[in-house]
Amino acid sequence: MAVSYPVKLEKDDNGTILVTFHDYPGTTFGEDREEALLRAVDALETVFIGHMAKRQDIPEPSKVGKGEFIVLPPISEAKVELYKQLRRKAVRKAELAKRLGWHLPQVDRLLDLRHDSRMDQLEKAFAALGKRIVISVEDAA
């Protein structure tokens, strides 16, 4: 099951839709609901990129029963989970590169949410940590 991040959508005074995050400071907006939610995904990825650059934990989303939610693209979600696993296991990027027989820039790209990585590369990285990726399909909302 994909991880859902709660957001709040409100009409702004200029006719746009304002998005605020339940768990993170900051806002974004869109001309309509669809655009606002797309921008919210990009904004959340930007927040996570900042956490990763500063070597900070990425907290799990709050459990909010009702309202709007956004879900990261599957590759981004896998990259965020890889980052979390590295932190939990206290494995540095250089150590992961060594385990994989890769150069450090390859690991950097694998953790870069703006870089198109291949699923097989992520599978290898998780395997090097004693983990595997499990994919599920759900009904669309």
PDB file of C-alpha atoms in Angstrom:
ATOM      1  CA  MET A   1       0.000   0.000   0.000  1.00  0.00           C
ATOM      2  CA  ALA A   2       1.352   3.406  -0.987  1.00  0.00           C
ATOM      3  CA  VAL A   3       2.169   5.908   1.719  1.00  0.00           C
ATOM      4  CA  SER A   4      -0.361   8.774   1.721  1.00  0.00           C
ATOM      5  CA  TYR A   5       0.525  12.273   2.874  1.00  0.00           C
ATOM      6  CA  PRO A   6      -2.351  14.428   4.152  1.00  0.00           C
ATOM      7  CA  VAL A   7      -2.883  17.855   2.600  1.00  0.00           C
ATOM      8  CA  LYS A   8      -5.521  20.531   2.901  1.00  0.00           C
ATOM      9  CA  LEU A   9      -7.017  22.187  -0.193  1.00  0.00           C
ATOM     10  CA  GLU A  10      -8.672  25.597   0.068  1.00  0.00           C
ATOM     11  CA  LYS A  11      -9.860  28.183  -2.402  1.00  0.00           C
ATOM     12  CA  ASP A  12      -7.467  31.105  -2.285  1.00  0.00           C
ATOM     13  CA  ASP A  13      -8.648  34.717  -2.537  1.00  0.00           C
ATOM     14  CA  ASN A  14      -7.312  34.951  -6.117  1.00  0.00           C
ATOM     15  CA  GLY A  15      -9.293  31.944  -7.385  1.00  0.00           C
ATOM     16  CA  THR A  16      -6.511  29.374  -7.197  1.00  0.00           C
ATOM     17  CA  ILE A  17      -6.474  26.293  -4.988  1.00  0.00           C
ATOM     18  CA  LEU A  18      -4.040  26.577  -2.075  1.00  0.00           C
ATOM     19  CA  VAL A  19      -2.412  23.414  -0.726  1.00  0.00           C
ATOM     20  CA  THR A  20      -1.016  23.193   2.790  1.00  0.00           C
ATOM     21  CA  PHE A  21       0.712  20.150   4.208  1.00  0.00           C
ATOM     22  CA  HIS A  22      -0.362  18.575   7.463  1.00  0.00           C
ATOM     23  CA  ASP A  23       3.162  17.413   8.333  1.00  0.00           C
ATOM     24  CA  TYR A  24       5.432  20.019   6.726  1.00  0.00           C
ATOM     25  CA  PRO A  25       5.603  23.805   6.609  1.00  0.00           C
ATOM     26  CA  GLY A  26       4.977  25.522   3.307  1.00  0.00           C
ATOM     27  CA  THR A  27       2.288  25.771   0.697  1.00  0.00           C
ATOM     28  CA  THR A  28       1.790  25.405  -3.013  1.00  0.00           C
ATOM     29  CA  PHE A  29      -1.117  26.112  -5.321  1.00  0.00           C
ATOM     30  CA  GLY A  30      -2.750  25.285  -8.629  1.00  0.00           C
ATOM     31  CA  GLU A  31      -5.305  26.747 -10.965  1.00  0.00           C
ATOM     32  CA  ASP A  32      -7.586  23.799 -10.176  1.00  0.00           C
ATOM     33  CA  ARG A  33      -7.675  20.764  -7.849  1.00  0.00           C
ATOM     34  CA  GLU A  34      -5.761  18.508 -10.245  1.00  0.00           C
ATOM     35  CA  GLU A  35      -2.933  20.988 -10.811  1.00  0.00           C
ATOM     36  CA  ALA A  36      -2.758  21.776  -7.086  1.00  0.00           C
ATOM     37  CA  LEU A  37      -2.332  18.091  -6.204  1.00  0.00           C
ATOM     38  CA  LEU A  38       0.354  17.646  -8.889  1.00  0.00           C
ATOM     39  CA  ARG A  39       2.261  20.619  -7.534  1.00  0.00           C
ATOM     40  CA  ALA A  40       1.856  19.230  -4.024  1.00  0.00           C
ATOM     41  CA  VAL A  41       3.696  16.055  -5.059  1.00  0.00           C
ATOM     42  CA  ASP A  42       6.542  18.147  -6.471  1.00  0.00           C
ATOM     43  CA  ALA A  43       6.654  20.292  -3.333  1.00  0.00           C
ATOM     44  CA  LEU A  44       6.756  17.239  -1.070  1.00  0.00           C
ATOM     45  CA  GLU A  45       9.579  15.715  -3.132  1.00  0.00           C
ATOM     46  CA  THR A  46      11.451  19.019  -2.742  1.00  0.00           C
ATOM     47  CA  VAL A  47      11.020  18.829   1.041  1.00  0.00           C
ATOM     48  CA  PHE A  48      12.367  15.269   1.042  1.00  0.00           C
ATOM     49  CA  ILE A  49      15.329  16.274  -1.152  1.00  0.00           C
ATOM     50  CA  GLY A  50      16.165  18.893   1.492  1.00  0.00           C
ATOM     51  CA  HIS A  51      15.932  16.353   4.314  1.00  0.00           C
ATOM     52  CA  MET A  52      18.173  13.952   2.426  1.00  0.00           C
ATOM     53  CA  ALA A  53      20.746  16.652   1.621  1.00  0.00           C
ATOM     54  CA  LYS A  54      20.915  17.582   5.312  1.00  0.00           C
ATOM     55  CA  ARG A  55      20.972  13.895   6.355  1.00  0.00           C
ATOM     56  CA  GLN A  56      17.770  14.328   8.368  1.00  0.00           C
ATOM     57  CA  ASP A  57      15.133  11.722   9.082  1.00  0.00           C
ATOM     58  CA  ILE A  58      12.031  11.708   6.912  1.00  0.00           C
ATOM     59  CA  PRO A  59       9.116  11.217   9.297  1.00  0.00           C
ATOM     60  CA  GLU A  60       6.177   8.995   8.473  1.00  0.00           C
ATOM     61  CA  PRO A  61       3.018  10.887   7.540  1.00  0.00           C
ATOM     62  CA  SER A  62       0.419  11.661  10.173  1.00  0.00           C
ATOM     63  CA  LYS A  63      -2.582   9.385  10.419  1.00  0.00           C
ATOM     64  CA  VAL A  64      -5.445  11.609   9.350  1.00  0.00           C
ATOM     65  CA  GLY A  65      -8.751   9.873   8.720  1.00  0.00           C
ATOM     66  CA  LYS A  66     -10.470  12.260   6.319  1.00  0.00           C
ATOM     67  CA  GLY A  67      -9.457  14.800   3.736  1.00  0.00           C
ATOM     68  CA  GLU A  68      -7.170  14.954   0.745  1.00  0.00           C
ATOM     69  CA  PHE A  69      -3.998  12.923   0.379  1.00  0.00           C
ATOM     70  CA  ILE A  70      -1.123  12.800  -2.056  1.00  0.00           C
ATOM     71  CA  VAL A  71       1.018   9.818  -2.939  1.00  0.00           C
ATOM     72  CA  LEU A  72       4.532   9.988  -4.339  1.00  0.00           C
ATOM     73  CA  PRO A  73       5.286   8.326  -7.666  1.00  0.00           C
ATOM     74  CA  PRO A  74       6.398   4.705  -7.063  1.00  0.00           C
ATOM     75  CA  ILE A  75      10.051   5.338  -7.971  1.00  0.00           C
ATOM     76  CA  SER A  76      10.214   8.330  -5.612  1.00  0.00           C
ATOM     77  CA  GLU A  77       8.586   6.333  -2.844  1.00  0.00           C
ATOM     78  CA  ALA A  78      11.147   3.547  -3.344  1.00  0.00           C
ATOM     79  CA  LYS A  79      14.008   6.062  -3.222  1.00  0.00           C
ATOM     80  CA  VAL A  80      12.675   7.623  -0.022  1.00  0.00           C
ATOM     81  CA  GLU A  81      12.343   4.157   1.527  1.00  0.00           C
ATOM     82  CA  LEU A  82      15.903   3.282   0.455  1.00  0.00           C
ATOM     83  CA  TYR A  83      17.124   6.449   2.168  1.00  0.00           C
ATOM     84  CA  LYS A  84      15.173   5.531   5.323  1.00  0.00           C
ATOM     85  CA  GLN A  85      16.629   2.002   5.306  1.00  0.00           C
ATOM     86  CA  LEU A  86      20.160   3.358   4.968  1.00  0.00           C
ATOM     87  CA  ARG A  87      19.585   5.573   8.009  1.00  0.00           C
ATOM     88  CA  ARG A  88      17.952   2.777  10.059  1.00  0.00           C
ATOM     89  CA  LYS A  89      20.808   0.404   9.338  1.00  0.00           C
ATOM     90  CA  ALA A  90      23.472   3.131   9.723  1.00  0.00           C
ATOM     91  CA  VAL A  91      24.844   2.345   6.269  1.00  0.00           C
ATOM     92  CA  ARG A  92      26.513   5.267   4.534  1.00  0.00           C
ATOM     93  CA  LYS A  93      26.295   5.809   0.792  1.00  0.00           C
ATOM     94  CA  ALA A  94      29.964   4.893   0.382  1.00  0.00           C
ATOM     95  CA  GLU A  95      29.325   1.560   2.104  1.00  0.00           C
ATOM     96  CA  LEU A  96      26.330   0.866  -0.131  1.00  0.00           C
ATOM     97  CA  ALA A  97      28.444   1.669  -3.202  1.00  0.00           C
ATOM     98  CA  LYS A  98      31.088  -0.772  -1.981  1.00  0.00           C
ATOM     99  CA  ARG A  99      28.503  -3.522  -1.390  1.00  0.00           C
ATOM    100  CA  LEU A 100      27.127  -3.010  -4.893  1.00  0.00           C
ATOM    101  CA  GLY A 101      30.480  -2.619  -6.637  1.00  0.00           C
ATOM    102  CA  TRP A 102      29.352   0.792  -7.889  1.00  0.00           C
ATOM    103  CA  HIS A 103      30.910   4.240  -7.897  1.00  0.00           C
ATOM    104  CA  LEU A 104      29.553   6.722  -5.346  1.00  0.00           C
ATOM    105  CA  PRO A 105      27.903   8.963  -8.005  1.00  0.00           C
ATOM    106  CA  GLN A 106      25.751   5.976  -9.031  1.00  0.00           C
ATOM    107  CA  VAL A 107      24.393   5.735  -5.474  1.00  0.00           C
ATOM    108  CA  ASP A 108      23.892   9.512  -5.387  1.00  0.00           C
ATOM    109  CA  ARG A 109      21.764   9.306  -8.543  1.00  0.00           C
ATOM    110  CA  LEU A 110      19.820   6.383  -7.125  1.00  0.00           C
ATOM    111  CA  LEU A 111      18.806   8.536  -4.150  1.00  0.00           C
ATOM    112  CA  ASP A 112      18.115  11.629  -6.290  1.00  0.00           C
ATOM    113  CA  LEU A 113      14.337  12.101  -6.538  1.00  0.00           C
ATOM    114  CA  ARG A 114      14.788  14.146  -9.724  1.00  0.00           C
ATOM    115  CA  HIS A 115      16.783  11.414 -11.515  1.00  0.00           C
ATOM    116  CA  ASP A 116      15.058   8.646 -13.482  1.00  0.00           C
ATOM    117  CA  SER A 117      16.434   5.467 -11.959  1.00  0.00           C
ATOM    118  CA  ARG A 118      15.696   1.950 -13.071  1.00  0.00           C
ATOM    119  CA  MET A 119      13.774  -0.451 -10.865  1.00  0.00           C
ATOM    120  CA  ASP A 120      16.476  -3.126 -11.194  1.00  0.00           C
ATOM    121  CA  GLN A 121      19.007  -0.717  -9.676  1.00  0.00           C
ATOM    122  CA  LEU A 122      16.715  -0.087  -6.722  1.00  0.00           C
ATOM    123  CA  GLU A 123      16.170  -3.839  -6.315  1.00  0.00           C
ATOM    124  CA  LYS A 124      19.945  -4.377  -6.139  1.00  0.00           C
ATOM    125  CA  ALA A 125      20.357  -1.604  -3.572  1.00  0.00           C
ATOM    126  CA  PHE A 126      17.608  -3.015  -1.355  1.00  0.00           C
ATOM    127  CA  ALA A 127      19.068  -6.515  -1.704  1.00  0.00           C
ATOM    128  CA  ALA A 128      22.424  -5.161  -0.503  1.00  0.00           C
ATOM    129  CA  LEU A 129      20.563  -4.112   2.662  1.00  0.00           C
ATOM    130  CA  GLY A 130      18.822  -7.462   3.065  1.00  0.00           C
ATOM    131  CA  LYS A 131      15.501  -6.111   1.770  1.00  0.00           C
ATOM    132  CA  ARG A 132      13.316  -6.640  -1.276  1.00  0.00           C
ATOM    133  CA  ILE A 133      10.739  -4.549  -3.088  1.00  0.00           C
ATOM    134  CA  VAL A 134       7.132  -5.743  -3.057  1.00  0.00           C
ATOM    135  CA  ILE A 135       4.695  -4.195  -5.512  1.00  0.00           C
ATOM    136  CA  SER A 136       0.945  -4.088  -5.061  1.00  0.00           C
ATOM    137  CA  VAL A 137      -1.836  -2.700  -7.212  1.00  0.00           C
ATOM    138  CA  GLU A 138      -4.824  -0.922  -5.709  1.00  0.00           C
ATOM    139  CA  ASP A 139      -8.068   0.477  -7.038  1.00  0.00           C
ATOM    140  CA  ALA A 140      -7.756   4.133  -8.020  1.00  0.00           C
ATOM    141  CA  ALA A 141      -9.570   6.574  -5.775  1.00  0.00           C
TER     142      ALA A 141
END
